[in-house]
Amino acid sequence: MATFSREDEILYHAHCYHEAAHAVFAVKVCGGKVWYVKTDDECGECSSSIPLGGGYSNHMRNAMCSLAGQIATNLQIAALTGRADEIEYVEWGTALDMTLFGDEELFGSYGDFCKVVYSVKRMADDPFMGGDPEEVYGELYRDTVVEVRRLWPEITAVGEALQ
């Protein structure tokens, strides 16, 4: 039986919460269905179906679902290391760089940030509600943090079940 260091244990817990946040958001925020959620020592996956659509609100929900995992990871790591409620904000420029260079080590999920950047660009292009991508992203990030905090009991329940 393999022994895990405290750091490995914290990262595994955070990883479970990352996938749990995707699952909870897929259902509660996006109105979709979750087919399965799984994790192991190295990776995780949340398979869900989210209703299709290309409008502003659909891009917003999809981006929130993708960001939720990273935010939940930060919250869980902060809680397990005694820095409760500390969320590291990822700047728009960093998110863009991440999609170009794929820095998985630093941010966790290249695919999630690709979805976020794609959706933010579509939201910014919207003729009625769009605007500067950096401002759209900042507002989206803040809204997602609020939703993660609101849905934290559900995220915790799924995260604990995954462990």
mmCIF file of N, CA and C in Angstrom, residues 25 29-30 50 53-68 115-116 118-124 126 129 136-137 139-141 143-144 147:
data_model
loop_
_atom_site.group_PDB
_atom_site.id
_atom_site.type_symbol
_atom_site.label_atom_id
_atom_site.label_comp_id
_atom_site.label_asym_id
_atom_site.label_seq_id
_atom_site.Cartn_x
_atom_site.Cartn_y
_atom_site.Cartn_z
ATOM 1 N N PHE A 25 -21.756 22.338 -10.759
ATOM 2 C CA PHE A 25 -22.078 23.437 -11.666
ATOM 3 C C PHE A 25 -22.809 22.945 -12.907
ATOM 4 N N VAL A 29 -25.965 25.052 -12.130
ATOM 5 C CA VAL A 29 -25.812 26.326 -12.820
ATOM 6 C C VAL A 29 -26.171 26.204 -14.302
ATOM 7 N N CYS A 30 -25.774 25.084 -14.907
ATOM 8 C CA CYS A 30 -25.958 24.926 -16.355
ATOM 9 C C CYS A 30 -27.213 24.146 -16.729
ATOM 10 N N ILE A 50 -24.370 19.446 -21.079
ATOM 11 C CA ILE A 50 -24.917 20.765 -20.801
ATOM 12 C C ILE A 50 -25.720 21.160 -22.024
ATOM 13 N N GLY A 53 -26.152 25.727 -26.889
ATOM 14 C CA GLY A 53 -26.596 27.081 -27.186
ATOM 15 C C GLY A 53 -25.392 27.965 -27.365
ATOM 16 N N GLY A 54 -25.527 28.987 -28.141
ATOM 17 C CA GLY A 54 -24.393 29.843 -28.430
ATOM 18 C C GLY A 54 -24.542 31.253 -27.915
ATOM 19 N N GLY A 55 -25.599 31.540 -27.196
ATOM 20 C CA GLY A 55 -25.819 32.898 -26.716
ATOM 21 C C GLY A 55 -24.935 33.271 -25.545
ATOM 22 N N TYR A 56 -25.016 34.538 -25.179
ATOM 23 C CA TYR A 56 -24.207 35.091 -24.092
ATOM 24 C C TYR A 56 -24.351 34.271 -22.810
ATOM 25 N N SER A 57 -25.588 34.001 -22.401
ATOM 26 C CA SER A 57 -25.797 33.292 -21.133
ATOM 27 C C SER A 57 -25.270 31.861 -21.183
ATOM 28 N N ASN A 58 -25.339 31.210 -22.332
ATOM 29 C CA ASN A 58 -24.796 29.860 -22.442
ATOM 30 C C ASN A 58 -23.279 29.865 -22.338
ATOM 31 N N HIS A 59 -22.643 30.833 -22.979
ATOM 32 C CA HIS A 59 -21.186 30.948 -22.858
ATOM 33 C C HIS A 59 -20.803 31.268 -21.420
ATOM 34 N N MET A 60 -21.606 32.109 -20.765
ATOM 35 C CA MET A 60 -21.329 32.455 -19.378
ATOM 36 C C MET A 60 -21.413 31.211 -18.481
ATOM 37 N N ARG A 61 -22.454 30.420 -18.622
ATOM 38 C CA ARG A 61 -22.598 29.211 -17.806
ATOM 39 C C ARG A 61 -21.467 28.224 -18.066
ATOM 40 N N ASN A 62 -21.118 28.029 -19.338
ATOM 41 C CA ASN A 62 -20.037 27.105 -19.667
ATOM 42 C C ASN A 62 -18.706 27.563 -19.074
ATOM 43 N N ALA A 63 -18.430 28.862 -19.155
ATOM 44 C CA ALA A 63 -17.186 29.394 -18.588
ATOM 45 C C ALA A 63 -17.193 29.257 -17.062
ATOM 46 N N MET A 64 -18.331 29.523 -16.435
ATOM 47 C CA MET A 64 -18.424 29.386 -14.978
ATOM 48 C C MET A 64 -18.178 27.938 -14.559
ATOM 49 N N CYS A 65 -18.744 27.002 -15.297
ATOM 50 C CA CYS A 65 -18.551 25.590 -14.984
ATOM 51 C C CYS A 65 -17.074 25.222 -15.080
ATOM 52 N N SER A 66 -16.393 25.755 -16.067
ATOM 53 C CA SER A 66 -14.963 25.470 -16.234
ATOM 54 C C SER A 66 -14.124 26.135 -15.146
ATOM 55 N N LEU A 67 -14.441 27.370 -14.782
ATOM 56 C CA LEU A 67 -13.700 28.083 -13.732
ATOM 57 C C LEU A 67 -13.951 27.509 -12.342
ATOM 58 N N ALA A 68 -15.130 26.944 -12.134
ATOM 59 C CA ALA A 68 -15.510 26.453 -10.810
ATOM 60 C C ALA A 68 -14.512 25.439 -10.263
ATOM 61 N N LYS A 115 -11.622 26.434 -22.509
ATOM 62 C CA LYS A 115 -13.072 26.665 -22.575
ATOM 63 C C LYS A 115 -13.426 28.055 -22.052
ATOM 64 N N VAL A 116 -12.787 28.462 -20.970
ATOM 65 C CA VAL A 116 -13.053 29.778 -20.391
ATOM 66 C C VAL A 116 -12.683 30.877 -21.390
ATOM 67 N N TYR A 118 -12.302 30.730 -24.652
ATOM 68 C CA TYR A 118 -13.199 30.686 -25.810
ATOM 69 C C TYR A 118 -14.533 31.368 -25.478
ATOM 70 N N SER A 119 -15.129 30.993 -24.331
ATOM 71 C CA SER A 119 -16.426 31.558 -23.953
ATOM 72 C C SER A 119 -16.344 33.046 -23.666
ATOM 73 N N VAL A 120 -15.284 33.484 -22.995
ATOM 74 C CA VAL A 120 -15.127 34.914 -22.699
ATOM 75 C C VAL A 120 -15.015 35.709 -23.997
ATOM 76 N N LYS A 121 -14.266 35.191 -24.955
ATOM 77 C CA LYS A 121 -14.148 35.900 -26.242
ATOM 78 C C LYS A 121 -15.500 35.999 -26.940
ATOM 79 N N ARG A 122 -16.307 34.943 -26.877
ATOM 80 C CA ARG A 122 -17.646 34.984 -27.481
ATOM 81 C C ARG A 122 -18.535 35.968 -26.727
ATOM 82 N N MET A 123 -18.428 35.992 -25.392
ATOM 83 C CA MET A 123 -19.219 36.927 -24.595
ATOM 84 C C MET A 123 -18.820 38.365 -24.916
ATOM 85 N N ALA A 124 -17.530 38.616 -25.034
ATOM 86 C CA ALA A 124 -17.038 39.967 -25.322
ATOM 87 C C ALA A 124 -17.496 40.440 -26.696
ATOM 88 N N ASP A 126 -20.372 39.805 -28.044
ATOM 89 C CA ASP A 126 -21.827 39.962 -28.090
ATOM 90 C C ASP A 126 -22.177 41.436 -28.285
ATOM 91 N N MET A 129 -24.353 42.732 -24.924
ATOM 92 C CA MET A 129 -23.841 42.619 -23.561
ATOM 93 C C MET A 129 -22.322 42.551 -23.502
ATOM 94 N N VAL A 136 -14.964 41.449 -19.003
ATOM 95 C CA VAL A 136 -15.929 40.342 -19.016
ATOM 96 C C VAL A 136 -15.401 39.204 -18.155
ATOM 97 N N TYR A 137 -14.123 38.868 -18.319
ATOM 98 C CA TYR A 137 -13.499 37.795 -17.553
ATOM 99 C C TYR A 137 -13.497 38.110 -16.059
ATOM 100 N N GLU A 139 -15.496 40.047 -14.312
ATOM 101 C CA GLU A 139 -16.850 39.923 -13.778
ATOM 102 C C GLU A 139 -17.264 38.457 -13.685
ATOM 103 N N LEU A 140 -16.947 37.694 -14.701
ATOM 104 C CA LEU A 140 -17.262 36.268 -14.712
ATOM 105 C C LEU A 140 -16.564 35.545 -13.560
ATOM 106 N N TYR A 141 -15.302 35.874 -13.337
ATOM 107 C CA TYR A 141 -14.545 35.243 -12.258
ATOM 108 C C TYR A 141 -15.175 35.554 -10.902
ATOM 109 N N ASP A 143 -18.285 36.457 -10.287
ATOM 110 C CA ASP A 143 -19.581 35.773 -10.202
ATOM 111 C C ASP A 143 -19.412 34.287 -9.907
ATOM 112 N N THR A 144 -18.384 33.681 -10.487
ATOM 113 C CA THR A 144 -18.144 32.261 -10.260
ATOM 114 C C THR A 144 -17.714 32.006 -8.821
ATOM 115 N N GLU A 147 -20.804 31.993 -6.752
ATOM 116 C CA GLU A 147 -21.569 30.748 -6.941
ATOM 117 C C GLU A 147 -20.889 29.551 -6.282
#
